[in-house]
GROMACS .gro file of C-alpha atoms in nm:
model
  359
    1UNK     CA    1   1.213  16.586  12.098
    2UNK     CA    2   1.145  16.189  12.100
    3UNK     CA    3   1.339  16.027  12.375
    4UNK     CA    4   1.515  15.793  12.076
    5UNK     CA    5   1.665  16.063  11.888
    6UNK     CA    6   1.780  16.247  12.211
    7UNK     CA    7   1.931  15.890  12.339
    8UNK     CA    8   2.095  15.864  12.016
    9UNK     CA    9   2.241  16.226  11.976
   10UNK     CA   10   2.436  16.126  12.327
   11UNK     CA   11   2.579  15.815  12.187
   12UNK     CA   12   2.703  16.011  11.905
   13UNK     CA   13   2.843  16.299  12.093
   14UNK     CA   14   3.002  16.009  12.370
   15UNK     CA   15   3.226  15.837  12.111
   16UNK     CA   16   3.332  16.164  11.895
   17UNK     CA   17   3.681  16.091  12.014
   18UNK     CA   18   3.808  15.741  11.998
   19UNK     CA   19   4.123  15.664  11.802
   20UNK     CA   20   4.433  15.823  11.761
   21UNK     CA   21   4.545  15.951  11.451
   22UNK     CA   22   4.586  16.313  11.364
   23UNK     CA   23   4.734  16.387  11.006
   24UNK     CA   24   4.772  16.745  11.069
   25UNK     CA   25   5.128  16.642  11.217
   26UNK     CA   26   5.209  16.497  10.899
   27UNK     CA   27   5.142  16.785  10.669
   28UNK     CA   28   5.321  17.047  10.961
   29UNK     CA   29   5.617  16.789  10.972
   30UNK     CA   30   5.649  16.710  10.604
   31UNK     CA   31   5.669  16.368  10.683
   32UNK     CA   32   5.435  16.052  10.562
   33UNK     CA   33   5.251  15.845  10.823
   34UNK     CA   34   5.471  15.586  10.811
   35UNK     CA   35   5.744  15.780  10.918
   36UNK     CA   36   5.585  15.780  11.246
   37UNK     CA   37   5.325  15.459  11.253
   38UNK     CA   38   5.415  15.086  11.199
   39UNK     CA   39   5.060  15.143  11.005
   40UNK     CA   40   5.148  15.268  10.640
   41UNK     CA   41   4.854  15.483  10.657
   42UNK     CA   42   4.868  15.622  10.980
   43UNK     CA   43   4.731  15.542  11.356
   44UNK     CA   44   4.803  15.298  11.592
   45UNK     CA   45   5.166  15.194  11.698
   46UNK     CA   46   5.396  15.459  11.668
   47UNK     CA   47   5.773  15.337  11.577
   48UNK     CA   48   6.051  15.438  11.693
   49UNK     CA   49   6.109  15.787  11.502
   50UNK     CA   50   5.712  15.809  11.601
   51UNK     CA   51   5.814  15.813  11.998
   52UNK     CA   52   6.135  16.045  11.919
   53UNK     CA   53   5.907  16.289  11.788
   54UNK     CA   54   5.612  16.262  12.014
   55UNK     CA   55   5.852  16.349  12.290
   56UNK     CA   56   6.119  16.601  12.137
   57UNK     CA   57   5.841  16.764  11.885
   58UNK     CA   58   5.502  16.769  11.991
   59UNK     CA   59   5.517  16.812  12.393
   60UNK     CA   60   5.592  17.159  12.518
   61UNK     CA   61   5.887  17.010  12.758
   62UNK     CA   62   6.060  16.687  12.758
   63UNK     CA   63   6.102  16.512  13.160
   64UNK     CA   64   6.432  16.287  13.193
   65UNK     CA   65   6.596  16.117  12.850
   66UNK     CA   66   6.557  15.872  12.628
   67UNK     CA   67   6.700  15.635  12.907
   68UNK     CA   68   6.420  15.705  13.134
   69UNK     CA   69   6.116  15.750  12.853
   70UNK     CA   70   5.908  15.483  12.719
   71UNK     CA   71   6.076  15.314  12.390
   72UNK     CA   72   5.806  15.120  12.283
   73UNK     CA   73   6.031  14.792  12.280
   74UNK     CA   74   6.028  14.467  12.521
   75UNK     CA   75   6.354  14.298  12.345
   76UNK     CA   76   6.470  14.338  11.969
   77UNK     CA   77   6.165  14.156  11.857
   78UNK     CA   78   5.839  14.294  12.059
   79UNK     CA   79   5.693  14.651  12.036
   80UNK     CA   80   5.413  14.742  12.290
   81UNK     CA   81   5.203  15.052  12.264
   82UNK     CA   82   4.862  15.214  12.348
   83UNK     CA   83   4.646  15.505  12.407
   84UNK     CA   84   4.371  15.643  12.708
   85UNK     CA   85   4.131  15.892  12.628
   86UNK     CA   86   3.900  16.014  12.968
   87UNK     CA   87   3.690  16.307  12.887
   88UNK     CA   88   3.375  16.539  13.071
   89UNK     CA   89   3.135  16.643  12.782
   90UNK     CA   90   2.839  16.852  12.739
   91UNK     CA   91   2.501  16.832  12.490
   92UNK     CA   92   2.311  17.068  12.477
   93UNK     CA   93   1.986  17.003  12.239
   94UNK     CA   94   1.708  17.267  12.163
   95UNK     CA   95   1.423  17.187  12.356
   96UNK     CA   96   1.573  16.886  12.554
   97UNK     CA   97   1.772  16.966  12.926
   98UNK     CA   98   2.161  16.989  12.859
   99UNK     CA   99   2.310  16.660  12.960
  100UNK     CA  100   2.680  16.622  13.091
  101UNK     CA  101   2.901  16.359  13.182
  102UNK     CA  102   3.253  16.230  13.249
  103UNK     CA  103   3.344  15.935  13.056
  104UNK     CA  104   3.659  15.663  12.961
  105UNK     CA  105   3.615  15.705  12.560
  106UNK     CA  106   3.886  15.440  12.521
  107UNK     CA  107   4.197  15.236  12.624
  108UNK     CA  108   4.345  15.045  12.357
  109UNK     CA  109   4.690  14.832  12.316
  110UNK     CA  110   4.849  14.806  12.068
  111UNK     CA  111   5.142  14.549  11.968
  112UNK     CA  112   5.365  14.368  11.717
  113UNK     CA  113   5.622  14.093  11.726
  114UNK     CA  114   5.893  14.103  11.426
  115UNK     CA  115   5.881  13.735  11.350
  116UNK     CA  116   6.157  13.788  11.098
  117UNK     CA  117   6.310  14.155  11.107
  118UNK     CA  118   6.193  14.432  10.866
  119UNK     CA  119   6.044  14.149  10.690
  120UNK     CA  120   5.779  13.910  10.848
  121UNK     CA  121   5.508  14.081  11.139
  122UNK     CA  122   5.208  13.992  11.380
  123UNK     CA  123   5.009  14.302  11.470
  124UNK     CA  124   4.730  14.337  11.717
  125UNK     CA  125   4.461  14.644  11.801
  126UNK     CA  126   4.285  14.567  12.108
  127UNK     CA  127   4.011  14.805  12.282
  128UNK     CA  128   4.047  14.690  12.640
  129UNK     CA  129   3.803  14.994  12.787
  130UNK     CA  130   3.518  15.006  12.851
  131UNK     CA  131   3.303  14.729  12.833
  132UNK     CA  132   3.436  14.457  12.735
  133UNK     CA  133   3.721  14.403  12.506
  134UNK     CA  134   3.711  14.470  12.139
  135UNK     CA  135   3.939  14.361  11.842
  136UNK     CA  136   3.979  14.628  11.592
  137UNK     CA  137   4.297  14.526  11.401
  138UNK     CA  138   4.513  14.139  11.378
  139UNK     CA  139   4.675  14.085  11.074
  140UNK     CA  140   5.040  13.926  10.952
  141UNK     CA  141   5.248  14.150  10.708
  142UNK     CA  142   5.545  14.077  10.499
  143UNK     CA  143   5.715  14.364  10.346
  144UNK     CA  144   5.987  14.378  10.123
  145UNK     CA  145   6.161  14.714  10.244
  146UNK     CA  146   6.419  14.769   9.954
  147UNK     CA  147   6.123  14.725   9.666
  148UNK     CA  148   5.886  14.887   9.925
  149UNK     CA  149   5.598  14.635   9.896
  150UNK     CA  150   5.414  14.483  10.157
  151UNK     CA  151   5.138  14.232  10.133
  152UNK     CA  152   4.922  14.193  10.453
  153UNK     CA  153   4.608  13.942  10.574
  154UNK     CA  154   4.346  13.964  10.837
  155UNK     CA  155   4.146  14.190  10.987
  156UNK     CA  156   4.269  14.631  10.952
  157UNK     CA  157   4.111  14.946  10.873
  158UNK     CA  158   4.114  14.995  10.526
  159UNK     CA  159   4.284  15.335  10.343
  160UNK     CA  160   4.044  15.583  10.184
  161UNK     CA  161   4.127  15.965  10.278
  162UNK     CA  162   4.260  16.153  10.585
  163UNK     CA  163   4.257  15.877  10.913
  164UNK     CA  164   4.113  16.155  11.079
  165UNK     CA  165   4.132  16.178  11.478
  166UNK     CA  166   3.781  16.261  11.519
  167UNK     CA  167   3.533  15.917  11.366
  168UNK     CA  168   3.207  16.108  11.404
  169UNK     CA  169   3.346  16.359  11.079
  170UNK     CA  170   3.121  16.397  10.814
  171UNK     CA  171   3.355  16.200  10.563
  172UNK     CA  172   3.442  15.938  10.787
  173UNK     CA  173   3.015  15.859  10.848
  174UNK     CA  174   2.942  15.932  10.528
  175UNK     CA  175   3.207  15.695  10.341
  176UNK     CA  176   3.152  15.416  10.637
  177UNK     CA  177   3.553  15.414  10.663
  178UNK     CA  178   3.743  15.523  10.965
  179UNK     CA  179   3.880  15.370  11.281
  180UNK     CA  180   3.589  15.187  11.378
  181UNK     CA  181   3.506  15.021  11.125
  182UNK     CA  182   3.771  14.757  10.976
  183UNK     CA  183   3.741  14.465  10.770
  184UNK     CA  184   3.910  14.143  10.678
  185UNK     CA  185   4.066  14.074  10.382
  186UNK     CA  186   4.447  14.130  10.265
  187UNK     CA  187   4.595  14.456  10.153
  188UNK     CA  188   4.890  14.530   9.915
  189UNK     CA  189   5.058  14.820   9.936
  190UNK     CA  190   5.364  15.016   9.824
  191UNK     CA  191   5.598  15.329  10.018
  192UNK     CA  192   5.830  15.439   9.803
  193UNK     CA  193   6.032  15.789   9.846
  194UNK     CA  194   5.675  16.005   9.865
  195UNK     CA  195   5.487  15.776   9.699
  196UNK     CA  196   5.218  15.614   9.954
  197UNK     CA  197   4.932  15.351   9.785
  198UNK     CA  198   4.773  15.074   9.900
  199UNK     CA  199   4.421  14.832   9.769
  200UNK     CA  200   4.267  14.616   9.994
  201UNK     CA  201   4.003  14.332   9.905
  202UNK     CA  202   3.809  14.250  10.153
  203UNK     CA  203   3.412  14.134  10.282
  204UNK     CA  204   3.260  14.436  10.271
  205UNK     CA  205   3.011  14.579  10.559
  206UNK     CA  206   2.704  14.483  10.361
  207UNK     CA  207   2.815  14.145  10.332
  208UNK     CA  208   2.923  14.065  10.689
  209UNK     CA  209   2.655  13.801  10.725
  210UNK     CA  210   2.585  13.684  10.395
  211UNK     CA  211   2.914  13.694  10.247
  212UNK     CA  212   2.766  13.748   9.945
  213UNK     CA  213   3.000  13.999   9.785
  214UNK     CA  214   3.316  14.224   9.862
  215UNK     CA  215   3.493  14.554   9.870
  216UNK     CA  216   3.776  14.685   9.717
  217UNK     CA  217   3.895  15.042   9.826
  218UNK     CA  218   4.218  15.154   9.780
  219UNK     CA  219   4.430  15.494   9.774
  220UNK     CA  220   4.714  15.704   9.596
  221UNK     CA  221   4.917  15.966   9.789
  222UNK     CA  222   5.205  16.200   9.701
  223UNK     CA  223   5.349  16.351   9.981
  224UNK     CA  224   5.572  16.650   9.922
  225UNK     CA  225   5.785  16.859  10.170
  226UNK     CA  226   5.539  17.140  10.216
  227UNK     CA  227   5.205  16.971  10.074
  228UNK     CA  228   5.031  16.643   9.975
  229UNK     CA  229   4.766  16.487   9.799
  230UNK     CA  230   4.536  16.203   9.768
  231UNK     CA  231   4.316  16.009   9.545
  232UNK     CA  232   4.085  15.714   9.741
  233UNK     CA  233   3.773  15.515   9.568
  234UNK     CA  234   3.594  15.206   9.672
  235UNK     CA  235   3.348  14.967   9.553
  236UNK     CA  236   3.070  14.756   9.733
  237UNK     CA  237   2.960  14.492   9.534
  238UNK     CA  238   2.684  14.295   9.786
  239UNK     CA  239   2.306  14.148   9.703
  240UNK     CA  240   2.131  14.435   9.880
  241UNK     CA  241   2.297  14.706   9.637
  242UNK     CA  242   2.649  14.844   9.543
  243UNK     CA  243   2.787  15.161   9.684
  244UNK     CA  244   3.041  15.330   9.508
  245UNK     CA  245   3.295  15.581   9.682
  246UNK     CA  246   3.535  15.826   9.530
  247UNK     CA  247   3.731  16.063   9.724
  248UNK     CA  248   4.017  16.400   9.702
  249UNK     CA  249   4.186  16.510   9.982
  250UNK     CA  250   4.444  16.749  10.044
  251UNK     CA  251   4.694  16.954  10.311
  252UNK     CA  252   4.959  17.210  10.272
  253UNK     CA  253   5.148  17.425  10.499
  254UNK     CA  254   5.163  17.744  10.524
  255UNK     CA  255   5.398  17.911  10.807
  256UNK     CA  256   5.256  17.770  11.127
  257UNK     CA  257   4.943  17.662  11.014
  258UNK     CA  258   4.861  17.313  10.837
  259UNK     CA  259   4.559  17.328  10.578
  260UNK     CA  260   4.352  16.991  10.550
  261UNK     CA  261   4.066  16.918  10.302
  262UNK     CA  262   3.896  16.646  10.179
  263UNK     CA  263   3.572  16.568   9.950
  264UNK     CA  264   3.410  16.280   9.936
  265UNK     CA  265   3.093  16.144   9.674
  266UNK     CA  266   2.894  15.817   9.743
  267UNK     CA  267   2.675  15.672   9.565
  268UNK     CA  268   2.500  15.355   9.708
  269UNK     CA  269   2.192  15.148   9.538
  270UNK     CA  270   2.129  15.003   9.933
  271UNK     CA  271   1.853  15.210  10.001
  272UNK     CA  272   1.476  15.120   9.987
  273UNK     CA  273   1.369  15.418   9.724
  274UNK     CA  274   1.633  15.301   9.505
  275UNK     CA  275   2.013  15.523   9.458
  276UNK     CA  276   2.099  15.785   9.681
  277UNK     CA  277   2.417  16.012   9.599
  278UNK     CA  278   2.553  16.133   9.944
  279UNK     CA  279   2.862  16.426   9.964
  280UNK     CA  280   3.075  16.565  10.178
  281UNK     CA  281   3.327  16.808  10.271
  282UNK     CA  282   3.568  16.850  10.518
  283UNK     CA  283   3.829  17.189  10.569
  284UNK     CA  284   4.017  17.188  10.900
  285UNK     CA  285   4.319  17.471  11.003
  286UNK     CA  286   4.576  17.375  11.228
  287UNK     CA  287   4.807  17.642  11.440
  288UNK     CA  288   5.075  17.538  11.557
  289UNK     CA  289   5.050  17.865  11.839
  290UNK     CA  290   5.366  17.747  12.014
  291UNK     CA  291   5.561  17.439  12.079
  292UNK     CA  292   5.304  17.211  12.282
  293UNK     CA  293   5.021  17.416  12.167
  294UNK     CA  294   4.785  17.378  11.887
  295UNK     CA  295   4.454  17.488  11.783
  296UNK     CA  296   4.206  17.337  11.532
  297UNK     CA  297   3.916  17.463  11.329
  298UNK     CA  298   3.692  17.278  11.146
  299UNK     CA  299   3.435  17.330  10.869
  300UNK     CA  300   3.185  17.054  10.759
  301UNK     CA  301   2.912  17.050  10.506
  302UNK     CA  302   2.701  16.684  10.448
  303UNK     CA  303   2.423  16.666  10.182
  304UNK     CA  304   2.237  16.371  10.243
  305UNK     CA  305   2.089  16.317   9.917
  306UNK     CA  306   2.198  16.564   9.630
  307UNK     CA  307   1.812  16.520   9.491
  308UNK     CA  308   1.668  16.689   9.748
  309UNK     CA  309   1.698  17.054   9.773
  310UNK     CA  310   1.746  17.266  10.151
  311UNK     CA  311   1.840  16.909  10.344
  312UNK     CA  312   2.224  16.990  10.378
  313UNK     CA  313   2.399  16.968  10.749
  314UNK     CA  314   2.729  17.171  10.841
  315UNK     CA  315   2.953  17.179  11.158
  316UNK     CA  316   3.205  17.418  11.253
  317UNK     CA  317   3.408  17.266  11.560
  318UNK     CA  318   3.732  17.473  11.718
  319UNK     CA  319   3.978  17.270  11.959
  320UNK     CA  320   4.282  17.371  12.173
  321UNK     CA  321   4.524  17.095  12.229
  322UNK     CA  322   4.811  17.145  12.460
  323UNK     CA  323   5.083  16.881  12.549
  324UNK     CA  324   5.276  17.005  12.828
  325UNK     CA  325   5.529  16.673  12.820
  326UNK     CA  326   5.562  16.415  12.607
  327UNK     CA  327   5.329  16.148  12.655
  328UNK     CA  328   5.029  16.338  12.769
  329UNK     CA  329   4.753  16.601  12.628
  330UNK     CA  330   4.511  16.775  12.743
  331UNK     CA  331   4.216  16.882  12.474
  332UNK     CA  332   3.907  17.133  12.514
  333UNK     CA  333   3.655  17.176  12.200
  334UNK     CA  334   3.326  17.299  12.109
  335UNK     CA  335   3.097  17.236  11.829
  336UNK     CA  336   2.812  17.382  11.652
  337UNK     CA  337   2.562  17.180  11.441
  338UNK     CA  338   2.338  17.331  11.169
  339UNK     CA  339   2.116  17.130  10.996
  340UNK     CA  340   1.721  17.130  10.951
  341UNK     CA  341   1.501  17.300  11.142
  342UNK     CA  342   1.318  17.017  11.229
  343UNK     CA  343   1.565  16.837  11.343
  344UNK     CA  344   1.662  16.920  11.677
  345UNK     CA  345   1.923  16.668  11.708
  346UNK     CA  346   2.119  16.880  11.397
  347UNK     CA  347   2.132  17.193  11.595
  348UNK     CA  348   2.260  17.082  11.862
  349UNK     CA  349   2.621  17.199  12.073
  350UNK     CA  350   2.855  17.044  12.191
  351UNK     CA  351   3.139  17.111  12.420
  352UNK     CA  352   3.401  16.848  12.593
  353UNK     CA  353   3.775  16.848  12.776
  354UNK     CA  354   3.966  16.592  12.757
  355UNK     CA  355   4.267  16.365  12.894
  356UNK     CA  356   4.482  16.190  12.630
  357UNK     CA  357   4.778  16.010  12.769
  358UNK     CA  358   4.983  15.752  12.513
  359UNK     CA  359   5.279  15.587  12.471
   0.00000   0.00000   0.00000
């Protein structure tokens, strides 16, 4: 195996975990993501109902009271909040030596000052760890709550499908949209009852530099009781060639167990030989095993180009999260890649534990 692919199979397995949202406790809880995120589509600060349940819901035990827990609030005005992530991973690629490490994915702050209540805000996502510091979201929002519009400017992820925890997902590389990868532009959006839609308008990753075109990507979700779904598309327009995204995605609970899907279909004119129509698929299972404890399975198919025959990829990744008190998590997964046989790099595994601890 050439050293470059090996070198770059580790940086892909090192950041598998960085950011914070996980919409399987949405579809369990019946609630939408801005019940529990000052985001409207999930991640980030959590509000206050967020911290209420992160403490009383999700963590096995609950230390002290609300008197002696984090609240998220300096004043009336100011809400602080963040997230650490420390993990010890292993690779292990055919025909390479199986590589290990220990590792601070991320530390990130998070904040927003209510310059007029419910109405005007300042929000900030900062990586602080490690390396240096990174900006990932600043942007102003006024919403009108009773109408339940909000128009926001600056820089945020934009909404297309599930804002999945894991950023290395097939749908999240394949579309180019997750938690790593925001843009700046302004967003509209509305939350209504169960309703849930925003479109944002913004530069565009192919025109970063050149500012030669835009992107406009937007999203419609209904969000029932026991289920939801969504519709997402997006459009590239930029001088080196358009790319085109739609997007379905889906969860409903059954029992104890939340059921996640989404498919995603991209075409993009970007590439040298002319179009290439990328897909993917996602289906994840989520137990809810006891209260604190939860484990996830994952199934994912990518087909590079749907012209060429036999060059598919699929993962199948299982995870056991357990929160023993609010505030804290402790995560151990393993993953399987199938791809080519050529490849060694797609047939690789991958195992990691992890420390999350947020607030």
């Amino acid at each position: 195996m050439r050293p470059l692919a090996f070198w770059a199979a580790m940086l892909l397995a090192a950041s598998a975990r960085l950011a914070v949202a996980e919409p399987y406790l949405a579809v369990q809880s019946g609630y939408k993501c801005s019940s529990c995120h000052v985001n409207a589509s999930g991640g980030g600060l959590r509000n206050d109902f967020g911290l209420i349940y992160a403490q009383n819901v999700i963590a096995a035990n609950t230390l002290g009271d609300s008197a002696t827990a984090w609240s998220g609030k300096l004043g009336e005005l100011v809400r602080l909040g963040g997230d650490l992530r420390a993990n010890g991973s292993r690779n292990e690629v055919p025909n390479s030596r199986a590589s290990q490490q220990f590792a601070v994915d991320q530390m990130r702050l998070y904040g927003e000052i209510s310059v007029i209540r419910d109405r005007l805000s300042l929000y900030v996502d900062e990586k602080v760890a490690p390396n240096a510091a990174e900006n990932f979201e600043a942007y102003a929002k006024y919403a009108d709550p009773a109408r339940g519009w909000y128009l926001k400017g600056g820089k945020f992820y934009l909404p297309f499908g599930w804002r999945l925890q894991d950023q290395t997902a097939f749908v999240r590389e394949v579309s180019g949209i997750s938690m790593t990868t925001p843009d700046q532009g302004i967003e509209v959006g509305y939350e209504k009852d169960r309703w849930s839609a925003q479109l944002a308008f913004t530069n565009g990753a192919a025109n970063a530099q050149s500012g030669s075109g835009h992107q406009l990507t937007g999203q419609l979700v209904y969000a029932h009781t026991a289920w939801r779904a969504g519709l997402a598309a997006s459009h590239t327009r930029a001088d080196g060639g358009n790319r085109n995204l739609v997007g379905v995605f889906a969860g409903v609970r059954t029992g104890p167990i939340a059921w996640l899907g989404e498919a995603d279909l991209v075409s993009d004119d970007g590439y040298p030989e002319g179009r290439r129509t990328l897909a993917s698929l996602l289906g994840e299972a989520d137990w809810n095993l006891a209260k604190g404890h939860n484990l996830k399975v994952t199934a994912e198919y990518f087909d590079p180009d749907r012209h060429i025959g036999e060059d598919q990829q699929n993962r199948l990744s299982v995870l056991y999260e357990y929160t023993p008190i609010q505030f804290l998590q402790l995560r151990a997964g393993f993953r399987r890649y199938r791809g080519i046989p050529q490849s060694d790099t797609q047939n690789r595994r991958f195992s990691f534990i992890e420390l999350h601890a947020y607030f």
